[in-house]
Coordinates of N, CA and C in Angstrom, one line a residue:
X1 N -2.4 19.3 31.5 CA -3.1 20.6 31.3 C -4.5 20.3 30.8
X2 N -5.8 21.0 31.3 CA -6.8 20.7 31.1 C -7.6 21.7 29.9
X3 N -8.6 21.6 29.2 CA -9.1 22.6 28.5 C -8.5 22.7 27.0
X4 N -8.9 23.8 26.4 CA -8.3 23.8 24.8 C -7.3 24.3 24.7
X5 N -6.6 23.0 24.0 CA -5.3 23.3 23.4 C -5.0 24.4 22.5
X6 N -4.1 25.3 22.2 CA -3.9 25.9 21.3 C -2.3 26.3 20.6
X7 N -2.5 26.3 19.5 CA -1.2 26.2 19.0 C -0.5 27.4 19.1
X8 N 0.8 27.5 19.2 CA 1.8 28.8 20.0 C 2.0 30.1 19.0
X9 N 2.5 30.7 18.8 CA 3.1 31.8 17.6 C 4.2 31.7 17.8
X10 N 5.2 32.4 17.0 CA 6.5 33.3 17.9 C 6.5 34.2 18.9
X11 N 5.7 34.7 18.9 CA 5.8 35.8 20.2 C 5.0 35.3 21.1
X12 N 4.6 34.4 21.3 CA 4.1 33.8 22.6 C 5.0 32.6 23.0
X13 N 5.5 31.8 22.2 CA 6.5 31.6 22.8 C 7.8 32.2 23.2
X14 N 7.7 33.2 22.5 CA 9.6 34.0 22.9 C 8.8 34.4 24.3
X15 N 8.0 34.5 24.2 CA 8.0 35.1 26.4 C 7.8 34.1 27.2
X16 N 7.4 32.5 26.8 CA 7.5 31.3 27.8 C 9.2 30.8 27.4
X17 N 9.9 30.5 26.6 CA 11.1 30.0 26.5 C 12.6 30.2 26.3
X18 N 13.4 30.0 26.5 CA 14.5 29.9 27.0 C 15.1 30.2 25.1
X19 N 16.4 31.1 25.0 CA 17.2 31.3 24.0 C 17.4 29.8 23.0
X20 N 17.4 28.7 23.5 CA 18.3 27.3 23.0 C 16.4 27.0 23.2
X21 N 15.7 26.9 24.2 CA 14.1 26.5 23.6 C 13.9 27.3 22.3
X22 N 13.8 28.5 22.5 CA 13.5 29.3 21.1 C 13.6 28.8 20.0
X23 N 15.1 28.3 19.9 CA 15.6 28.2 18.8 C 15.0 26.6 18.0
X24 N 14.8 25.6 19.1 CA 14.1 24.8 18.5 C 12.4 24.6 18.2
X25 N 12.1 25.7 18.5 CA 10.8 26.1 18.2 C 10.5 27.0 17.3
X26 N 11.7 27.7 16.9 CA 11.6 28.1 15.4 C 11.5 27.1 14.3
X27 N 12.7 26.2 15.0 CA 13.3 24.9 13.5 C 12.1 24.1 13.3
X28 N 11.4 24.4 14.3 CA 9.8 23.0 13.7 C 9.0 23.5 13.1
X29 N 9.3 25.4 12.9 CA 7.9 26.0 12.3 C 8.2 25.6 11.1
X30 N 6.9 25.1 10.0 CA 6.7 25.0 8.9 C 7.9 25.4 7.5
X31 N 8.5 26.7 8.1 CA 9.5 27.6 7.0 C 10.7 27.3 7.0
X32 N 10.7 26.6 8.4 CA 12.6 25.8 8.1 C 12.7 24.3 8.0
X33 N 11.6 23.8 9.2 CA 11.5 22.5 9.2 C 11.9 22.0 7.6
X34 N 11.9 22.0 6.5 CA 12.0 21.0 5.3 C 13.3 21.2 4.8
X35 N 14.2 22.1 5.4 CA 16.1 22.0 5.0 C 16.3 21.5 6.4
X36 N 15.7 21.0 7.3 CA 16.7 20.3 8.2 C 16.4 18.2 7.0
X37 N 17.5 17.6 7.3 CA 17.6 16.1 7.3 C 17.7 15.3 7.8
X38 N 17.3 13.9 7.6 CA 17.1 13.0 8.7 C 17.9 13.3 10.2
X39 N 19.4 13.6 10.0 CA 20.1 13.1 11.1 C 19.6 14.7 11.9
X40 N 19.9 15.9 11.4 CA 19.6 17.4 12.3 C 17.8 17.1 13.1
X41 N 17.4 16.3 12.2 CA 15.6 16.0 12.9 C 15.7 15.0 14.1
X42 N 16.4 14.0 14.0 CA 16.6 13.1 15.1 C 16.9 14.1 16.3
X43 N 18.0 14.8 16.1 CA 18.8 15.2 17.6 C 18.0 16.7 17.6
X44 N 17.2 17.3 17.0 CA 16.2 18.1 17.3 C 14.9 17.4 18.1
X45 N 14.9 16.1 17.9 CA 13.0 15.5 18.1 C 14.1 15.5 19.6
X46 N 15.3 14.7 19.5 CA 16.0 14.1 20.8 C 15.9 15.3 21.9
X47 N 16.5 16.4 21.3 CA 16.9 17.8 22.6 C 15.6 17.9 23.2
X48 N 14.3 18.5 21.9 CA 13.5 18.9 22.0 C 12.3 18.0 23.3
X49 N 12.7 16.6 23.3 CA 12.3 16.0 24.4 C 12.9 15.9 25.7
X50 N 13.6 16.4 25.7 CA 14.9 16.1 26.7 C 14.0 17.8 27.7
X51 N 14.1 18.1 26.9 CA 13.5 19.7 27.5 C 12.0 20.0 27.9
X52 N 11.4 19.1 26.7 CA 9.9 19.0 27.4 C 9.8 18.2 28.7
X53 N 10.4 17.5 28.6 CA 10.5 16.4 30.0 C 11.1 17.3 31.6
X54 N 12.0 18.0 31.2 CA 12.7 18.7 32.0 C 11.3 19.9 32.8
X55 N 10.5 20.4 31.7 CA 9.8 21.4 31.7 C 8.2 20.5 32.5
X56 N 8.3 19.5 32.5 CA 7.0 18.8 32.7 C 7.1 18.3 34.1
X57 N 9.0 18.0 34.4 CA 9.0 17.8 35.7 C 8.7 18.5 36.8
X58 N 9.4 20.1 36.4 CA 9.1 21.4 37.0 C 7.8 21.6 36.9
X59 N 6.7 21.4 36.3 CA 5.2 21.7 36.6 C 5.0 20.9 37.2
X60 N 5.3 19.3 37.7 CA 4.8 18.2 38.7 C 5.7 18.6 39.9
X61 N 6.2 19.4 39.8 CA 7.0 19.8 41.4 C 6.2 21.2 42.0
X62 N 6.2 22.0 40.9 CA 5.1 23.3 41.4 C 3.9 22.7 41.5
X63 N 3.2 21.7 41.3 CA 1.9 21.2 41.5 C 1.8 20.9 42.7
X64 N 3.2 20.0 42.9 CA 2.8 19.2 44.4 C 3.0 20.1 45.4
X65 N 3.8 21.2 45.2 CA 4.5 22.5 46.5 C 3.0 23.1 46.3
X66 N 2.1 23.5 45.2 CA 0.8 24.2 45.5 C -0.5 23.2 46.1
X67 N -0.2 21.9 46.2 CA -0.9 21.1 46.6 C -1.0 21.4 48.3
X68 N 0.2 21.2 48.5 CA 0.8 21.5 49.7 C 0.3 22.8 50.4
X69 N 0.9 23.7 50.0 CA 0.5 24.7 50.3 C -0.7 25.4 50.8
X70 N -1.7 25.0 49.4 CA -3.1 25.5 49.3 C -4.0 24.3 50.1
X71 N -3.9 23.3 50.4 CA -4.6 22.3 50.7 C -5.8 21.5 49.8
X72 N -5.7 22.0 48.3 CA -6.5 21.6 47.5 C -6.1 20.5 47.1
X73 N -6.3 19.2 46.8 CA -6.8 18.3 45.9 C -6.1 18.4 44.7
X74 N -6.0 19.4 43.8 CA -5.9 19.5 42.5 C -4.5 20.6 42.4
X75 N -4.3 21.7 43.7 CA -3.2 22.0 43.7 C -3.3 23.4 42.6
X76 N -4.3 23.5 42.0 CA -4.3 24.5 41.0 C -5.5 26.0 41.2
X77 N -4.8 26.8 41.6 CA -5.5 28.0 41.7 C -5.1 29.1 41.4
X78 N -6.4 29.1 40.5 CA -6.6 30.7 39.3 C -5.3 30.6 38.0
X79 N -4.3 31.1 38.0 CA -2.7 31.0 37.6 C -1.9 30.5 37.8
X80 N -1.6 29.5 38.9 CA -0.5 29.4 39.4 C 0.0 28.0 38.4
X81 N 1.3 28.2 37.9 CA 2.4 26.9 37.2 C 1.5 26.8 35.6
X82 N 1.3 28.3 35.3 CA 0.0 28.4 33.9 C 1.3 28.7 32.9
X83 N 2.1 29.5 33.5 CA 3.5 30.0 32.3 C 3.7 28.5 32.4
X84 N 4.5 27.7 33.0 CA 5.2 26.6 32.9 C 4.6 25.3 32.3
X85 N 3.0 25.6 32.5 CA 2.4 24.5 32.0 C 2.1 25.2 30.0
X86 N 2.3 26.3 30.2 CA 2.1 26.7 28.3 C 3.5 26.5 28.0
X87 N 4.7 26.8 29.0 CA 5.9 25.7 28.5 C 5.7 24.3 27.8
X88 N 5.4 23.8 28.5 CA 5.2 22.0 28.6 C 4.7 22.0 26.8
X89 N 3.1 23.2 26.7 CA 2.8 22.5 25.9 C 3.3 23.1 24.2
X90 N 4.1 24.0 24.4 CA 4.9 25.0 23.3 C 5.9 24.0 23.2
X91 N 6.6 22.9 24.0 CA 8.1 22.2 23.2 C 6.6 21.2 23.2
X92 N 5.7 20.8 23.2 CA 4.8 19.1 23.1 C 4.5 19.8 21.4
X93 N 4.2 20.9 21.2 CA 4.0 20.8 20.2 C 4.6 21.0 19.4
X94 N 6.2 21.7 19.4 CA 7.7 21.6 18.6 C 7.6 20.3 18.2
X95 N 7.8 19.2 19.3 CA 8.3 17.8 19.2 C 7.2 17.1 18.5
X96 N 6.2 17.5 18.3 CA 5.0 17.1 17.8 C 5.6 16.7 16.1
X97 N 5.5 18.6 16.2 CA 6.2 18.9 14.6 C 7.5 18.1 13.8
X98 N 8.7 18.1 15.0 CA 9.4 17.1 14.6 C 9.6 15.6 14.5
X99 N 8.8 14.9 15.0 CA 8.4 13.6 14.9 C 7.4 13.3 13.9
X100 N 6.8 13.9 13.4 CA 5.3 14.2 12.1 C 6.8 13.8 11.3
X101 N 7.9 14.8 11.1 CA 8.4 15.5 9.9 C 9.5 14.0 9.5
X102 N 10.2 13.8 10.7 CA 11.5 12.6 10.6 C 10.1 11.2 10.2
X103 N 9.3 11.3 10.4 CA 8.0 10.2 9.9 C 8.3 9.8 8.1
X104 N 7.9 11.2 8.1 CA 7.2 11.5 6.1 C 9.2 11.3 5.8
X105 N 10.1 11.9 6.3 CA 11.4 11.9 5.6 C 12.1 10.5 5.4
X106 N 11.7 9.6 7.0 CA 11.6 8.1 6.8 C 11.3 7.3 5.9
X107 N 10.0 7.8 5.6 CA 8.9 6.8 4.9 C 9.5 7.1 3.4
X108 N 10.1 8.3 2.9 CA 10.2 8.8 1.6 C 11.7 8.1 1.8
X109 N 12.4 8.1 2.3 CA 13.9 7.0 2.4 C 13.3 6.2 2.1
X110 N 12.6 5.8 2.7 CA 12.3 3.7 2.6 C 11.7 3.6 1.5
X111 N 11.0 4.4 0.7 CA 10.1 4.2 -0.9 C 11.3 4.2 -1.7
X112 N 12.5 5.0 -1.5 CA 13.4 5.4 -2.5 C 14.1 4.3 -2.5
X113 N 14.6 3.5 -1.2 CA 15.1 2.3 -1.1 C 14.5 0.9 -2.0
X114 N 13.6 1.4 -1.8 CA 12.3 0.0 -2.5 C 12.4 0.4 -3.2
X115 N 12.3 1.4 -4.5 CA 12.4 1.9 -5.5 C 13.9 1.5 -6.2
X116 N 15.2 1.8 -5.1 CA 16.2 1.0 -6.2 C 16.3 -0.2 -6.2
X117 N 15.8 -1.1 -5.0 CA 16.5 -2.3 -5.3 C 15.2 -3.2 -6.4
X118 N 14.0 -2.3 -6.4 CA 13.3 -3.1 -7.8 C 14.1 -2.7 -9.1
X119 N 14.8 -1.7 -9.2 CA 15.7 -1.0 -10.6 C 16.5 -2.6 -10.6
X120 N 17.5 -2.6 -9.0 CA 18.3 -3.6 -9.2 C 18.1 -4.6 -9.4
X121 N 17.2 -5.3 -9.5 CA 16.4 -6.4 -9.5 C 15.7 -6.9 -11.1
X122 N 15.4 -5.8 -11.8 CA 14.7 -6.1 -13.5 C 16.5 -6.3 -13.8
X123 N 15.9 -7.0 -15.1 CA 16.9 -6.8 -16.1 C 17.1 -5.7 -16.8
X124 N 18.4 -5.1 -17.4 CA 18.7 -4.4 -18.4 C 17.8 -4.1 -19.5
X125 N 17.0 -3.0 -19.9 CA 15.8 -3.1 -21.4 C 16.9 -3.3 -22.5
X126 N 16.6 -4.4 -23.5 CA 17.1 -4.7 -24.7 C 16.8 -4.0 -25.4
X127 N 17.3 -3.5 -26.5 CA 17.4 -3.1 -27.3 C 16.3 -3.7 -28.5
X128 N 15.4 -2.8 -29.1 CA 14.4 -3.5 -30.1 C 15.0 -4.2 -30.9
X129 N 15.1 -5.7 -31.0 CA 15.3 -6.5 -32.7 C 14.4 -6.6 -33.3
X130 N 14.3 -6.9 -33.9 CA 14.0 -7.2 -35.2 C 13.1 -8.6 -34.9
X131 N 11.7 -8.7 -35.1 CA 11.5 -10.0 -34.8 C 10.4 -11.1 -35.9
X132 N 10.9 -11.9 -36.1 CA 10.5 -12.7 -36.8 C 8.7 -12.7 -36.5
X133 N 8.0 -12.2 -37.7 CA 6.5 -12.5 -37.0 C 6.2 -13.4 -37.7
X134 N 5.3 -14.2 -36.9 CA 4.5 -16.0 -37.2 C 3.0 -14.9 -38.1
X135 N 2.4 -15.2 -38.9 CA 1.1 -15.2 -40.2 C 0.5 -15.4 -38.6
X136 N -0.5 -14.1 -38.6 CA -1.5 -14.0 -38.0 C -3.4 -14.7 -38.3
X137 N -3.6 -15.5 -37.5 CA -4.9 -15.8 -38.0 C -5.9 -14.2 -37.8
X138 N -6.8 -14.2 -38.6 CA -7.6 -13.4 -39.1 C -9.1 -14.1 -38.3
X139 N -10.0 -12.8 -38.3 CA -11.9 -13.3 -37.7 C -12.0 -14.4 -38.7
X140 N -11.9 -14.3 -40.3 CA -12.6 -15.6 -40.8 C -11.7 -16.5 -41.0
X141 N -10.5 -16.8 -40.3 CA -9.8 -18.0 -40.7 C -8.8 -17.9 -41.3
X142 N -8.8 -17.2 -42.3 CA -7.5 -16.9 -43.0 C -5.8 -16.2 -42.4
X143 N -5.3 -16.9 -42.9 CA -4.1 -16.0 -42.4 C -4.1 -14.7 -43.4
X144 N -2.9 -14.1 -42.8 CA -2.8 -12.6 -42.8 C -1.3 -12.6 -42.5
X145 N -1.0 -11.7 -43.7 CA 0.3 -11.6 -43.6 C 1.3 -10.5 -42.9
X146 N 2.2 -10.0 -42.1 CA 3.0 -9.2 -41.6 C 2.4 -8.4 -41.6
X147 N 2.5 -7.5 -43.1 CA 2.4 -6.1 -43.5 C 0.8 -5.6 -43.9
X148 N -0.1 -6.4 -43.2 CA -1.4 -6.5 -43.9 C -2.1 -5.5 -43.0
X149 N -1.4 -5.5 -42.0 CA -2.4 -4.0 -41.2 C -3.0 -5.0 -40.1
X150 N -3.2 -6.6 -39.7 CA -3.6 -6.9 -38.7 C -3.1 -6.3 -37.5
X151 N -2.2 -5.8 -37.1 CA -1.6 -5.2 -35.6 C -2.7 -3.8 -35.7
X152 N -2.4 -2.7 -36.5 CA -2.9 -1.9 -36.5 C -4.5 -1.7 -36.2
X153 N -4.9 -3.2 -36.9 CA -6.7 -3.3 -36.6 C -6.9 -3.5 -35.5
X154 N -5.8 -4.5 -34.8 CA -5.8 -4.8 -33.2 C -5.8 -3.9 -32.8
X155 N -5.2 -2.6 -32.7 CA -4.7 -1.9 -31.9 C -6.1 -0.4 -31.9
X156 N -6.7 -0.5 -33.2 CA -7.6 0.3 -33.2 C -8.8 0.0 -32.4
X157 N -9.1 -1.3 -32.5 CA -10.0 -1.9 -31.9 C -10.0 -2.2 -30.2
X158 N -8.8 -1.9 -30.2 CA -8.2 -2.1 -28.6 C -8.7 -0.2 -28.3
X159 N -8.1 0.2 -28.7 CA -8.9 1.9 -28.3 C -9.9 2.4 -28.4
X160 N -10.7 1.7 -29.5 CA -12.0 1.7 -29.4 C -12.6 1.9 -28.1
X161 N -12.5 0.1 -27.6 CA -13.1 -0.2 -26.4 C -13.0 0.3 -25.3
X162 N -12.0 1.1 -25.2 CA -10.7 1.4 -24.0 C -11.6 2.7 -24.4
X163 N -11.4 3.8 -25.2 CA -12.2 4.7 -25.2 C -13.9 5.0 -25.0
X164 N -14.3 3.3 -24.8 CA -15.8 4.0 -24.3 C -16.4 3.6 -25.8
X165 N -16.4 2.8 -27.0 CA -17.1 2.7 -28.3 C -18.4 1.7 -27.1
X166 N -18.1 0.7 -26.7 CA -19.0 -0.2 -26.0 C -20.2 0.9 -25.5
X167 N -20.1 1.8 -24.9 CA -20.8 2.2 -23.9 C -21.8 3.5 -25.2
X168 N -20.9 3.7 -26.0 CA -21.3 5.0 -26.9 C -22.5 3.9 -27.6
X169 N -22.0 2.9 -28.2 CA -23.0 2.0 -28.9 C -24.1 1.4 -28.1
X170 N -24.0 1.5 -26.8 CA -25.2 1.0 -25.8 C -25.5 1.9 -25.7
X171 N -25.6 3.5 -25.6 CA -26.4 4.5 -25.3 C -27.4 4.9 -27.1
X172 N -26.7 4.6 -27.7 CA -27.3 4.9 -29.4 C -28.6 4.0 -29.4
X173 N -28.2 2.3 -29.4 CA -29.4 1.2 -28.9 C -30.3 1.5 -28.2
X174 N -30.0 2.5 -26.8 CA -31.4 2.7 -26.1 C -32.1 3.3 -26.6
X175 N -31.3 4.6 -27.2 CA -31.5 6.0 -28.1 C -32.8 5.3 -28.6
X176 N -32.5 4.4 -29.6 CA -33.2 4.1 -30.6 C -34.7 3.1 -30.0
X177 N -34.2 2.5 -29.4 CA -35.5 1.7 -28.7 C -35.9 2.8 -27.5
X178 N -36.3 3.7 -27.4 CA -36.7 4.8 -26.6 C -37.4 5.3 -27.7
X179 N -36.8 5.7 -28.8 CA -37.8 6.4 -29.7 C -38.8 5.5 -30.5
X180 N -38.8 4.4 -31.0 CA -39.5 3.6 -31.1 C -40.7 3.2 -30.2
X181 N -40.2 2.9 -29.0 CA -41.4 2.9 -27.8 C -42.5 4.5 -27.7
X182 N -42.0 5.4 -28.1 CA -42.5 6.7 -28.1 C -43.4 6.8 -29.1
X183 N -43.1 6.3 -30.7 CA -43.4 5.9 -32.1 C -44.7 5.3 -31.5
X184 N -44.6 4.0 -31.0 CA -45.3 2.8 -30.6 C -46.4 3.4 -29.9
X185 N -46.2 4.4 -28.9 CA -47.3 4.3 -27.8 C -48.6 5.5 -28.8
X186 N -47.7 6.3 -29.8 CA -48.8 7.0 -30.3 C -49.8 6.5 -31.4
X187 N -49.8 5.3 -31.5 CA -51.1 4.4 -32.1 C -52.1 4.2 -31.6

């Protein structure tokens, strides 16, 4: 079919298709498609082709009988095999819908799969003991004992940086050599 495609409604296709077409041209619109499951999406994409194919044959057979007929080349004049060809493309774009959908429902199987056998794969989390800490060295050399607050300084100074202190103290530095240069030029 030539020209712009456009996507179908319900009431344009309830007057090109068939009660059992219909019905699978409901199941792809947006509102039900996500309660069908892998296996109802398979044998929906399956029908649903089975029928576009059926529908695509019958417009290559009314093509060639208008070919015939009319003695044109192209076999297409004004209307003729226009219902059957907005058939074709009302289940192309069902099947469309259902193949997108059994895709993303695939792909979210196969993440969930990857997802358990890395569970099955770590070890069990232990339970926190108790653990023996080795005298931390200190900036000037000294050790430092357990309870001295060395973790805590680590940890502050670790958020510091992580929060941006680097960047806050590089902006204050220009700050200040900016105003200086300003100081400077009015001599």
């Amino acid at each position: 079919m030539k020209g712009k495609a456009m996507a179908f409604n319900r009431i344009q296709a309830a007057r090109l298709l068939s009660a059992a077409e219909m019905e699978l041209f409901k199941a792809s619109l947006s509102d039900r498609l996500p309660q069908l499951d892998a296996r109802q999406l398979r044998s929906a994409v399956q029908r649903t082709r089975t029928l576009r194919d059926k529908s695509q044959d019958l417009l290559r057979r009314q093509r060639l009988a208008s070919q015939q007929r009319s003695g044109h080349k192209d076999g297409a004049r004004g209307v003729d095999n226009l219902r059957t060809a907005h058939k074709v493309q009302a289940l192309s774009e069902a099947l469309q819908r259902f193949e997108d959908r059994v895709a993303r429902v695939e792909a979210a199987q196969e993440r969930e799969a990857r997802r358990a056998a890395v569970a099955q794969q770590r070890p069990p989390a232990q339970p926190d003991a108790p653990r023996a800490a080795a005298p931390r060295q200190a900036r000037g050399g000294r050790q430092q004992a357990q309870g001295d607050g060395g973790r805590d300084a680590a940890r502050q100074a670790t958020k510091l940086r992580s929060g941006g202190l680097d960047r806050i103290q590089a902006h204050v530095a220009s700050q200040g050599r900016r105003s200086q240069a300003r100081r400077d030029g009015r001599r």
